[in-house]
Coordinates of C-alpha atoms and ligand atoms in Angstrom, one line a residue:
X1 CA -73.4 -26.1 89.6
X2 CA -75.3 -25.7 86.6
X3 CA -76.0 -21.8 85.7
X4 CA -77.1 -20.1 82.8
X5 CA -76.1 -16.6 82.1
X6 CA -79.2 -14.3 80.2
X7 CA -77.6 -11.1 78.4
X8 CA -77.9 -8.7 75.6
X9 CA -74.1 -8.6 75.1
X10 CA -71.3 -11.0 74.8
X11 CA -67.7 -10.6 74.0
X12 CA -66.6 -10.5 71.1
X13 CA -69.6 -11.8 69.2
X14 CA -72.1 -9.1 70.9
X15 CA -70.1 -6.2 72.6
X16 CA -70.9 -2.7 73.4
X17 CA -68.8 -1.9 76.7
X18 CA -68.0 -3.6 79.7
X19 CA -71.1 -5.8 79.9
X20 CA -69.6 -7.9 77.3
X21 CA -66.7 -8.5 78.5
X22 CA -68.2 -9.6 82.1
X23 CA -70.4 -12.1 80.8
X24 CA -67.8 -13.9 78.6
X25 CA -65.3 -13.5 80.9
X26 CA -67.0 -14.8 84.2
X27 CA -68.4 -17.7 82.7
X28 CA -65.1 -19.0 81.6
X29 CA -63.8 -18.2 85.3
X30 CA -67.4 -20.4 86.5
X31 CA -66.4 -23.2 83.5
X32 CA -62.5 -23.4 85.2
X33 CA -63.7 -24.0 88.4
X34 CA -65.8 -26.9 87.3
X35 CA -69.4 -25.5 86.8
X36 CA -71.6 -25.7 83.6
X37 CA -72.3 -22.9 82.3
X38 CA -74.7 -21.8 79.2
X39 CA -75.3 -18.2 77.4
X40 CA -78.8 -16.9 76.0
X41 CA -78.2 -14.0 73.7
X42 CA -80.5 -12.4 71.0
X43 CA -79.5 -13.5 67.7
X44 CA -78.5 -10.3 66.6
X45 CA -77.9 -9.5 62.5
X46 CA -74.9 -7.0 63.8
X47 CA -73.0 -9.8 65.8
X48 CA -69.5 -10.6 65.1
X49 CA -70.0 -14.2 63.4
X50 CA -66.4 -14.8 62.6
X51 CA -66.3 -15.4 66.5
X52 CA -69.1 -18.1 66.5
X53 CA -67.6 -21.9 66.1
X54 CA -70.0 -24.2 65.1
X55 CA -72.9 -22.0 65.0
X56 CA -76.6 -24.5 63.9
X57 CA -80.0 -24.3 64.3
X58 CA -80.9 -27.0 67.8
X59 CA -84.3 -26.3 67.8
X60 CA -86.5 -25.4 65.2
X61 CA -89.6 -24.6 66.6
X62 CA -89.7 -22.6 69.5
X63 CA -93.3 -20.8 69.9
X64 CA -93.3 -17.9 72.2
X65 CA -96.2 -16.6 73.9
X66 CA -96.8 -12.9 72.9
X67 CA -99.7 -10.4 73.2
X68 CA -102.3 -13.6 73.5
X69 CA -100.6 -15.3 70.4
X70 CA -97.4 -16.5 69.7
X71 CA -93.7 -16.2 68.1
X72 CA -92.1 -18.4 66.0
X73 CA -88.4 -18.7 67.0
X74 CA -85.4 -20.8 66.1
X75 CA -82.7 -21.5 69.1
X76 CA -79.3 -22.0 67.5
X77 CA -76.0 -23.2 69.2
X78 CA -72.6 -22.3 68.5
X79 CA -69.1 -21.8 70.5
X80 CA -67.9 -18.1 71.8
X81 CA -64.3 -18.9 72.3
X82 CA -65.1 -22.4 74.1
X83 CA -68.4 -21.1 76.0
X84 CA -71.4 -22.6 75.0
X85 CA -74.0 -19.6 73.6
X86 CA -77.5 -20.3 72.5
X87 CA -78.9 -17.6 70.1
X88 CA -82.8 -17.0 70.1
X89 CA -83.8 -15.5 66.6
X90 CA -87.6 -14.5 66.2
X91 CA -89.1 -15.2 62.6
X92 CA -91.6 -11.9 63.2
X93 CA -92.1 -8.9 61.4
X94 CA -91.1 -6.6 63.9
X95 CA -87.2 -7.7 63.1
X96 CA -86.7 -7.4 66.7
X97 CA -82.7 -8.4 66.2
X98 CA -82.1 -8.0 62.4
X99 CA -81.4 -4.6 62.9
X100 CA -77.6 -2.4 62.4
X101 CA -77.1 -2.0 65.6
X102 CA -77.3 -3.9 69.1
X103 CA -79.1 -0.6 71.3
X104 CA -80.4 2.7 70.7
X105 CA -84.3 1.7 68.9
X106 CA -87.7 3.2 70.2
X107 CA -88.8 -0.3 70.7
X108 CA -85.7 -1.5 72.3
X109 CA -88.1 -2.4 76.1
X110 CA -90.4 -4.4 73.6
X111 CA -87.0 -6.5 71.8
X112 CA -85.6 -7.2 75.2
X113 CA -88.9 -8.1 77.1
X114 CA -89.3 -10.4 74.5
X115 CA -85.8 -12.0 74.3
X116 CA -86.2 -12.4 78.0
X117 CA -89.3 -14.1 77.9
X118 CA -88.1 -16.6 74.6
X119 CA -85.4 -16.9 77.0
X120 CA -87.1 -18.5 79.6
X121 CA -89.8 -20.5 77.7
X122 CA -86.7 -22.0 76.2
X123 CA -85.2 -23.1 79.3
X124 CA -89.1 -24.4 79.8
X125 CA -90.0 -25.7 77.0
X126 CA -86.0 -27.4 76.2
X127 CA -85.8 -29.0 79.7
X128 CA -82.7 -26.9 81.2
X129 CA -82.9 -26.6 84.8
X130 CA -80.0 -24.7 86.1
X131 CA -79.4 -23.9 89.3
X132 CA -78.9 -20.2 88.6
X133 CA -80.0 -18.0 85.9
X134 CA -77.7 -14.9 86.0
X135 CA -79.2 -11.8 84.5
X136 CA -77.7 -8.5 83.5
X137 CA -78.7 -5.2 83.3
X138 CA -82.4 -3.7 82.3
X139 CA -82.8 -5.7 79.5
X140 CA -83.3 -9.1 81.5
X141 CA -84.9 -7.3 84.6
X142 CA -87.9 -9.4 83.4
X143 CA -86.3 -12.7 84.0
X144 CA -87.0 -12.9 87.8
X145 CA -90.1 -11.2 87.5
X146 CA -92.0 -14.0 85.2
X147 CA -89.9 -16.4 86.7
X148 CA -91.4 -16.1 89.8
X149 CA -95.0 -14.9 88.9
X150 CA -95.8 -17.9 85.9
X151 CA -92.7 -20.5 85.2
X152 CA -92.5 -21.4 89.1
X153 CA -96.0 -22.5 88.6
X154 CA -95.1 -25.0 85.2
X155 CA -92.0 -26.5 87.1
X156 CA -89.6 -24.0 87.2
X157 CA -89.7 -23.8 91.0
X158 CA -85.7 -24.6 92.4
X159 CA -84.2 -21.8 90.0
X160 CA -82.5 -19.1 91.7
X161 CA -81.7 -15.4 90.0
X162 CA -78.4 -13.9 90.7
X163 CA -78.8 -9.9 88.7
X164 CA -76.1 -7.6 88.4
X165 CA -76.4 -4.1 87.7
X166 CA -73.7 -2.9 85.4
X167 CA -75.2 0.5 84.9
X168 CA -78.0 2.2 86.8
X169 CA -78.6 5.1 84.2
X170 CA -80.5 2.8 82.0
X171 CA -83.5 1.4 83.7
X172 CA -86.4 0.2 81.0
X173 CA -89.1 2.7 81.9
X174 CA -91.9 1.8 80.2
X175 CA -95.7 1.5 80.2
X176 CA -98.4 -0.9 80.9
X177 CA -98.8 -2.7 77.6
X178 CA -95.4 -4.5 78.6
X179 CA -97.9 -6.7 80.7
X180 CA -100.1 -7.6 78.1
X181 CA -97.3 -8.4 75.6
X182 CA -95.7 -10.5 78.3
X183 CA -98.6 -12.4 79.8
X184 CA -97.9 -11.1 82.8
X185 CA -101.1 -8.7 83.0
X186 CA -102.4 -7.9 86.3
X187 CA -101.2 -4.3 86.1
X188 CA -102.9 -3.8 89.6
X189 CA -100.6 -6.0 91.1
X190 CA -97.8 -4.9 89.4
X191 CA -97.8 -1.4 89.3
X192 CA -97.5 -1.8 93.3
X193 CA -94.7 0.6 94.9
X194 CA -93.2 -2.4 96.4
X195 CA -92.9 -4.1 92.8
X196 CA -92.2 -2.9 89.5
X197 CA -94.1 0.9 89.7
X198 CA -91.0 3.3 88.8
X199 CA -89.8 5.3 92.1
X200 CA -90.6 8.6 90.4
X201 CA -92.7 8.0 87.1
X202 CA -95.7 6.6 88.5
X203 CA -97.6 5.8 86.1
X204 CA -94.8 3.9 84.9
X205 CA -93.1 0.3 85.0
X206 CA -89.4 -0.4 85.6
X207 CA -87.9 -3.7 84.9
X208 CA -84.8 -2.8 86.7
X209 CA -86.6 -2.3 89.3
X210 CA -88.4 -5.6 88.9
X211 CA -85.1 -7.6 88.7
X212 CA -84.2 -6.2 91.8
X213 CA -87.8 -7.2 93.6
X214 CA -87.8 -10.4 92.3
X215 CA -84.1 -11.7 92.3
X216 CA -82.6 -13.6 95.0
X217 CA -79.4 -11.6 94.9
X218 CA -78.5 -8.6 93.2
X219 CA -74.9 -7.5 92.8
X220 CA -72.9 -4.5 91.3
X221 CA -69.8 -4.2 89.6
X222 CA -67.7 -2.7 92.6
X223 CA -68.1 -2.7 96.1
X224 CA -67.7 1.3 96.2
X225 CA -70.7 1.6 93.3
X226 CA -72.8 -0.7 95.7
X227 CA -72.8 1.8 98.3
X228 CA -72.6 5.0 95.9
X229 CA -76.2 3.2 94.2
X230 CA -77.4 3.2 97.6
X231 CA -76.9 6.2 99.4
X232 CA -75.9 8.5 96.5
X233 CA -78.0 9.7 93.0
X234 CA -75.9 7.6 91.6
X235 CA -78.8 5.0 91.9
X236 CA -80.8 7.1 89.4
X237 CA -83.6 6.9 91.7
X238 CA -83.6 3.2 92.8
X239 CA -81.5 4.1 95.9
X240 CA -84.4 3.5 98.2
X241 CA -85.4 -0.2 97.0
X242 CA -81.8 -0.8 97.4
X243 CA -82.1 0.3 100.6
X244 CA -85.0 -1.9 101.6
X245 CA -83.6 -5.2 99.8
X246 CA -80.1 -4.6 101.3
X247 CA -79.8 -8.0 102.8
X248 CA -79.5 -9.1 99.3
X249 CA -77.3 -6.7 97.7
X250 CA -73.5 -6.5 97.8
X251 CA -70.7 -5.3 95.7
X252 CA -68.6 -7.8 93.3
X253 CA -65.6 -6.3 91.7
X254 CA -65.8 -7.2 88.1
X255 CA -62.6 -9.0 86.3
X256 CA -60.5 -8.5 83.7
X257 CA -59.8 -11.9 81.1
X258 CA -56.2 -12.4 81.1
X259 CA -56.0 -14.5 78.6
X260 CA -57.8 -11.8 76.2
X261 CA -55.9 -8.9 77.8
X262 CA -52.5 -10.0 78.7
X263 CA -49.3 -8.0 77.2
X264 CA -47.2 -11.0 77.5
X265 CA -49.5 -13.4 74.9
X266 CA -51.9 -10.9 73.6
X267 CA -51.4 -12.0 69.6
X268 CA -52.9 -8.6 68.4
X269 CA -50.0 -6.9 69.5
X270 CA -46.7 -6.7 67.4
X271 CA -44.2 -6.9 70.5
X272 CA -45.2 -9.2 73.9
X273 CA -43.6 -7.9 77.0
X274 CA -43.9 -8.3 81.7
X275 CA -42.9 -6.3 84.0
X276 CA -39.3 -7.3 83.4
X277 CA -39.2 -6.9 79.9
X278 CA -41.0 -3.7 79.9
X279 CA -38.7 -2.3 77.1
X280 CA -40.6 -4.5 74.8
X281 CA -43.7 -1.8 74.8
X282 CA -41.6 0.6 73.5
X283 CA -42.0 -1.2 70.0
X284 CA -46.2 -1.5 70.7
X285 CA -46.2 2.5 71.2
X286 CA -43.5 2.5 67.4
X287 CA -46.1 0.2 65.9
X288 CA -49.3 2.0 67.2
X289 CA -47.3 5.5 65.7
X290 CA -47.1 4.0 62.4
X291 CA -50.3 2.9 62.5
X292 CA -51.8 6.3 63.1
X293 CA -49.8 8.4 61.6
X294 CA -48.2 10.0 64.7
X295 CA -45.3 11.6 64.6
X296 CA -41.8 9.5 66.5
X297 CA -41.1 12.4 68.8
X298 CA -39.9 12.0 72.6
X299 CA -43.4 12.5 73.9
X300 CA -45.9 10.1 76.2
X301 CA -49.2 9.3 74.4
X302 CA -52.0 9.9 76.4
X303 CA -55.1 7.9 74.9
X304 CA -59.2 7.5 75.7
X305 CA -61.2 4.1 74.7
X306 CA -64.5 3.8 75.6
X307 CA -67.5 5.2 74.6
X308 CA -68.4 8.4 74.1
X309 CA -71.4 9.0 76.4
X310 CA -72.2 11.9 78.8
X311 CA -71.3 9.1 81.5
X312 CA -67.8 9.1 80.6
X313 CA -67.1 13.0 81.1
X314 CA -66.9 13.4 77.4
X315 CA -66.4 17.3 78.1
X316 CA -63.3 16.8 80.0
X317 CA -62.3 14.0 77.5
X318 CA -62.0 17.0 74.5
X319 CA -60.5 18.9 77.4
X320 CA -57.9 16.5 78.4
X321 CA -57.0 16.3 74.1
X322 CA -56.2 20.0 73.9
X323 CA -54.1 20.0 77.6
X324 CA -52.2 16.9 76.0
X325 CA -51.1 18.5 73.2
X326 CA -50.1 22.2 74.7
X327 CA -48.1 20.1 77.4
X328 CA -45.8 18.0 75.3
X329 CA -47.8 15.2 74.7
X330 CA -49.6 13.1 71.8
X331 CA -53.2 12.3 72.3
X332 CA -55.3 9.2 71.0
X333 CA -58.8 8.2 71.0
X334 CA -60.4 5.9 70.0
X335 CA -64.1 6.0 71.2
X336 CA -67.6 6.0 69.0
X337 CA -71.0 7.0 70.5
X338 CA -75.0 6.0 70.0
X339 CA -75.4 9.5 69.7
X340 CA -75.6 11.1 66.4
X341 CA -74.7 14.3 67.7
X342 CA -71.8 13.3 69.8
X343 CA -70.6 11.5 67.3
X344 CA -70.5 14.6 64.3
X345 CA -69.4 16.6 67.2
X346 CA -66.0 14.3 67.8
X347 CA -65.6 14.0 63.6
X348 CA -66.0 17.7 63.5
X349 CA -63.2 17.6 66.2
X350 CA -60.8 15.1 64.0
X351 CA -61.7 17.2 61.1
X352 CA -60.0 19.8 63.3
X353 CA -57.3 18.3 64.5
X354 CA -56.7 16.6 60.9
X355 CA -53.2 17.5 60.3
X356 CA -51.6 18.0 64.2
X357 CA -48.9 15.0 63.5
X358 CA -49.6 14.4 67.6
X359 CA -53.1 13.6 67.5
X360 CA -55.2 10.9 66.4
X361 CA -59.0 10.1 66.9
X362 CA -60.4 7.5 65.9
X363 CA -64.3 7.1 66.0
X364 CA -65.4 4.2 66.1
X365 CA -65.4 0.5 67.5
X366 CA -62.1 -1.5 66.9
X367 CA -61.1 -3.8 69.4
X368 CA -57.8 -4.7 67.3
X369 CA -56.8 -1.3 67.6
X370 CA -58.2 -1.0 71.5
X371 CA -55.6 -4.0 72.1
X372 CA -52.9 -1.8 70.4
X373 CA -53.5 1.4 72.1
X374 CA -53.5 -0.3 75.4
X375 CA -50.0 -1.5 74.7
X376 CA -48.7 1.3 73.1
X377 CA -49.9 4.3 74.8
X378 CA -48.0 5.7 78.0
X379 CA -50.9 6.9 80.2
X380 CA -54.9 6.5 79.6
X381 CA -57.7 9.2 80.8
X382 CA -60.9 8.1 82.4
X383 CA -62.7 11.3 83.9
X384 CA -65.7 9.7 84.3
X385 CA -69.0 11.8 85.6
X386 CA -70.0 7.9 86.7
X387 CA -68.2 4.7 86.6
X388 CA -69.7 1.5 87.9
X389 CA -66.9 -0.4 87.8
X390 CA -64.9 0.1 84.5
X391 CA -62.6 -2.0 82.9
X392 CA -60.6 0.1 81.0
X393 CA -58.5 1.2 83.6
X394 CA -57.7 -2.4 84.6
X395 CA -56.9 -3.7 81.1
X396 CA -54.4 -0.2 81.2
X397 CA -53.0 -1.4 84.2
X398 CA -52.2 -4.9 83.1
X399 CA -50.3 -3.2 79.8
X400 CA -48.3 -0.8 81.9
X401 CA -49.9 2.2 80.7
X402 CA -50.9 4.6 83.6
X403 CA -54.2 5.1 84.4
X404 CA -55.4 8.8 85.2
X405 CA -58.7 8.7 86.8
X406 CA -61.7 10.9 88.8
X407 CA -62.2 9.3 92.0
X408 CA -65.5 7.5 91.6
X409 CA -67.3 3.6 91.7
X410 CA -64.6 0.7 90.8
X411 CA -62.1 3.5 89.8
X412 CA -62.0 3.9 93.6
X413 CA -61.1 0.6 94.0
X414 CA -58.5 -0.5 91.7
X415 CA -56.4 3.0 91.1
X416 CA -54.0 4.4 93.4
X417 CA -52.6 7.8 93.3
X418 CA -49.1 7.6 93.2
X419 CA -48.6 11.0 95.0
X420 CA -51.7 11.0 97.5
X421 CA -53.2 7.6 98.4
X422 CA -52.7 6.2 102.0
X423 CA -51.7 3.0 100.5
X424 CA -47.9 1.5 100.7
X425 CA -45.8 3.1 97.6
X426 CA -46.1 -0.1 95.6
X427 CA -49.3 -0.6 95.8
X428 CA -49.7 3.1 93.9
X429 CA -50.3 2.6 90.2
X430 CA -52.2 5.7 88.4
X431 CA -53.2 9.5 89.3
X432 CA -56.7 10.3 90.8
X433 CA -58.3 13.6 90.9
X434 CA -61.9 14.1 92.5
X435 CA -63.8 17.0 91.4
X436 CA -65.3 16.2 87.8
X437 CA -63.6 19.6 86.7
X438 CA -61.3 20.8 83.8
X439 CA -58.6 22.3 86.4
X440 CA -58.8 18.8 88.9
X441 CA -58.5 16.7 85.1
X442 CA -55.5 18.9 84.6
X443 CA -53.3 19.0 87.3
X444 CA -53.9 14.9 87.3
X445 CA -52.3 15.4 83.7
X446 CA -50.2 17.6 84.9
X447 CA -48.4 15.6 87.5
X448 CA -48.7 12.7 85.5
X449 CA -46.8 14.2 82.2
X450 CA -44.3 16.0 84.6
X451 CA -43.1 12.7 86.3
X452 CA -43.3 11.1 82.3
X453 CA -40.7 14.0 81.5
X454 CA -38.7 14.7 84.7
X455 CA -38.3 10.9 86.5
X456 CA -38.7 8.1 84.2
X457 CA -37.4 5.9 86.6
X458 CA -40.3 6.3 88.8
X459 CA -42.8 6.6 85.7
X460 CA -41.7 3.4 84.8
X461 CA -42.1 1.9 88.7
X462 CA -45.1 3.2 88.5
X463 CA -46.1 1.2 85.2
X464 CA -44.9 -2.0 87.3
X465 CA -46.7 -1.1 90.1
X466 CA -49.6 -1.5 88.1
X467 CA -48.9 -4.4 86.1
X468 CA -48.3 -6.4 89.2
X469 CA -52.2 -5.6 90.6
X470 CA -53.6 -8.7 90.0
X471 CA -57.5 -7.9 88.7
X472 CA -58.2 -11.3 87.2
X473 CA -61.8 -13.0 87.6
X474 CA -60.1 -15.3 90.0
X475 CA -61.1 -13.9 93.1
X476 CA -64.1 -12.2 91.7
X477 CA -65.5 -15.7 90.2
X478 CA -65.1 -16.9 94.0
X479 CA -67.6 -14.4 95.1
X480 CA -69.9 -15.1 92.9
X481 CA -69.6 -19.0 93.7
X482 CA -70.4 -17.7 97.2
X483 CA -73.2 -15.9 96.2
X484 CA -75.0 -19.0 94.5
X485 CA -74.4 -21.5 96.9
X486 CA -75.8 -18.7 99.0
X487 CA -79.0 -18.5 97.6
X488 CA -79.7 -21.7 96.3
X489 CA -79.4 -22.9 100.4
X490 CA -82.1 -20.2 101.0
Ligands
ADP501 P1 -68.6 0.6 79.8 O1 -69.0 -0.8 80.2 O2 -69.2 1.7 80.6 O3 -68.6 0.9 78.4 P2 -66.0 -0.3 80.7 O4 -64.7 0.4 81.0 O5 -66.5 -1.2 81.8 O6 -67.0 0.7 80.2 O7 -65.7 -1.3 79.5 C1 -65.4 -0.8 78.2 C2 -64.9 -1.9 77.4 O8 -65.3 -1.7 76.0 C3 -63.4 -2.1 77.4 O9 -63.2 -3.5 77.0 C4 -63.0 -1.2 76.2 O10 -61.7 -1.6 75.7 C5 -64.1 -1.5 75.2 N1 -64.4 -0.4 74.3 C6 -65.2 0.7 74.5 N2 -65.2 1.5 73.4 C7 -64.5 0.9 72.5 C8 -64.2 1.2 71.1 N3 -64.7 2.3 70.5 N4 -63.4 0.3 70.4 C9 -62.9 -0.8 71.0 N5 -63.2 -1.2 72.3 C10 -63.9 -0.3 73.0

């Protein structure tokens, strides 16, 4: 099969969270089992170029209709760590990718409506025919759309759109002139409830919404988020048109790269270690003390990565720093946020907690140092408000550090209270607590640090436990095989 992933983020070259990771890490799973796979991403200034191999201009002259004229854009090539990525850059004065960050701009629906448009006319205008153009997120909700309502009509006709939904929060509300920049104008026909008028907003579009209309199969990242999206408000409002394009929805679990996030042959960790050489990690948590300063004291380190959005309960994440260190243990975070506020609000905390020898945040984004944290820290807090899937606690798991978790989306369906789940005693691997509270957070932490301290035997079964789950894109990159030969039979 031939299938082209379109995607704002890429790992390593174009990462913000979990998207990332997904996109680079299922293609490689698609390219193992014999497929083809290409990625379109913006050309970003920000990207991480160090991780591009090869990276040239392939074609030169790529005009993109816009607003009744035209961009000029160059397509360049290069290799992500052995994937194939194609970089659209726009030559326009609105800099729509030459800017510090990847997110976060009051034009952002305008730079991704574009990209996914360049996108496409590339794959027109450049001959590329896949089988299946995967989308991601908001910012290629378009894709389907235009793909169905003007490139059918100039050949594009046997394509088929897989679109996941990583995170419902973030939708691409925006108004009419989207149309006009587009091409896709019309706004009577599109501004129809049963297309891409927002659920709530209506004198609004949502390309979220759109992806969903349009696709030929939408997925999200966990089989419990697919029906929490439906049926709870954790579809921000798109619950219903879930509900009515339900034959065509499903949860996929996502997947974690093991050859990127794998204690035995991770090379940005000082000491490699398995299951049975568990031992080993003890020189990771050494290394990841002298590294931050922390004092060598018998204590477990508790640590947060990820970033520091409402989304991830950052209230209970300052919480769970002070509990740690009142309750014999060191705390580490490493975390950064889009937010200017959020962010002055944690360096005000570091500021704070400046000279505790047990504490260390770090705000910022550092995958080196997530890698080392992930090794060296004992236990890892995620008490999310809303998780679609979430990655972090499976990378934790596969480094034998113990995840403690709220009981919602993909957390659900990878960790295991050790105490409480109905599951066989080996399959338990972390602590879950439910309500998204400071006393339900602590008693998790409580029970956690108490087991650290009292039965390290166990503690250490329980790190086992976990490295032994087996969250690779293997059996996630079969689903999605089944999902494409799925539609493209239709
Ligand atoms: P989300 O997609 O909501 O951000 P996930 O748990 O799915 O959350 O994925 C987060 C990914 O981003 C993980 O790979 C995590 O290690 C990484 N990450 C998040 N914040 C940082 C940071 N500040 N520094 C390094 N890696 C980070």
């Amino acid at each position: 099969m031939y299938i082209v992933m379109v995607a704002s983020e890429c790992a390593p070259v174009a990462k913000v969270g979990g998207l990332a990771d997904v996109v680079f890490g299922l293609s490689r799973e698609l390219e193992i089992r014999g497929n083809s796979v290409e990625i379109i991403l913006p050309k970003y200034d920000c990207m991480r170029y160090d991780q591009i191999w090869g990276l040239h201009v392939t074609r030169k002259d790529l005009w993109v209709p816009w607003y009744g004229g035209a961009i000029h854009c160059s397509v360049w090539f290069g290799f992500v760590h052995g994937r194939k990525c194609f970089f659209i850059e726009p030559h326009s004065p609105d800099n729509f990718f030459s800017r510090p960050h990847f997110y976060g701009f009051t034009d952002d629906v305008t730079r991704f409506a574009f990209f996914s448009k360049a996108a496409l006319e590339f794959m027109l205008q450049d001959n590329r025919r896949p089988d299946i153009i995967h989308c991601h997120d908001w910012q290629t909700g378009l894709v389907p759309v235009m793909l169905y309502e003007m490139y059918q009509g100039q050949g594009m006709h046997t394509q088929r759109v897989c679109y996941t939904i990583h995170n419902f929060k973030h939708q691409g509300v925006t108004g009419e002139y989207i149309l006009s920049a587009t091409g896709l104008s019309r706004p009577a026909h599109f501004y129809n409830f049963d297309r891409l008028r927002d659920n709530f907003n209506h004198g609004a579009l949502n390309l979220m919404k759109g992806g969903i209309v349009y696709s030929n199969f939408i997925t999200t990242v966990s089989p419990n988020h697919a029906l929490e999206a439906m049926h709870t408000d954790q579809g921000y409002g798109l619950g219903q048109t879930l509900h009515v394009h339900r034959h065509k929805f499903g949860g996929v679990l996502n997947g974690v790269d093991y050859d990127v996030w794998n204690p035995e042959i991770d090379p940005l960790i000082p000491c490699r270690y398995k299951a049975e050489t568990l031992d080993a990690k003890y020189g990771d948590k050494g290394a990841l003390r002298d590294r931050l300063l922390l004092r060598n004291e018998f204590k477990p380190i508790i640590a947060y990565i990820g970033r520091l959005d409402n989304q991830k309960g950052v209230h209970l994440i300052q919480h769970g720093i002070f509990y740690a260190l009142r309750n014999g243990a060191q705390f580490v975070l490493l975390g950064s946020s889009p937010d200017p506020g959020t962010n002055n609000h944690f360096w005000h905390l570091k500021h704070q907690l400046n000279d505790n020898p047990d504490c260390h945040l770090e705000i910022g984004f550092d995958e080196e140092l997530a890698h080392l944290i992930y090794a060296g820290a004992d236990m890892i807090i995620m008490p999310s408000l809303f998780e679609p899937c979430g990655l972090t606690q499976m990378m934790a798991l596969k480094y034998g550090t113990v995840p403690i978790v709220r009981a919602i989306g993909g957390l659900v369906d990878t960790v295991f209270d050790r105490d409480y789940s109905t599951r066989p005693p080996d399959q338990r691997n972390g602590y879950v607590f439910h309500q998204s509270d400071a006393p339900a957070l602590e008693a998790a932490m409580h029970r956690a640090i108490g087991l650290w301290y009292a039965y390290p035997e166990e503690f250490r079964q329980l790190m086992i436990n976990g490295m032994k789950c087996d969250y690779s894109w293997c059996r996630s990159g079969q689903d999605y095989v089944n999902i494409y030969d799925y539609i493209r039979c239709k």
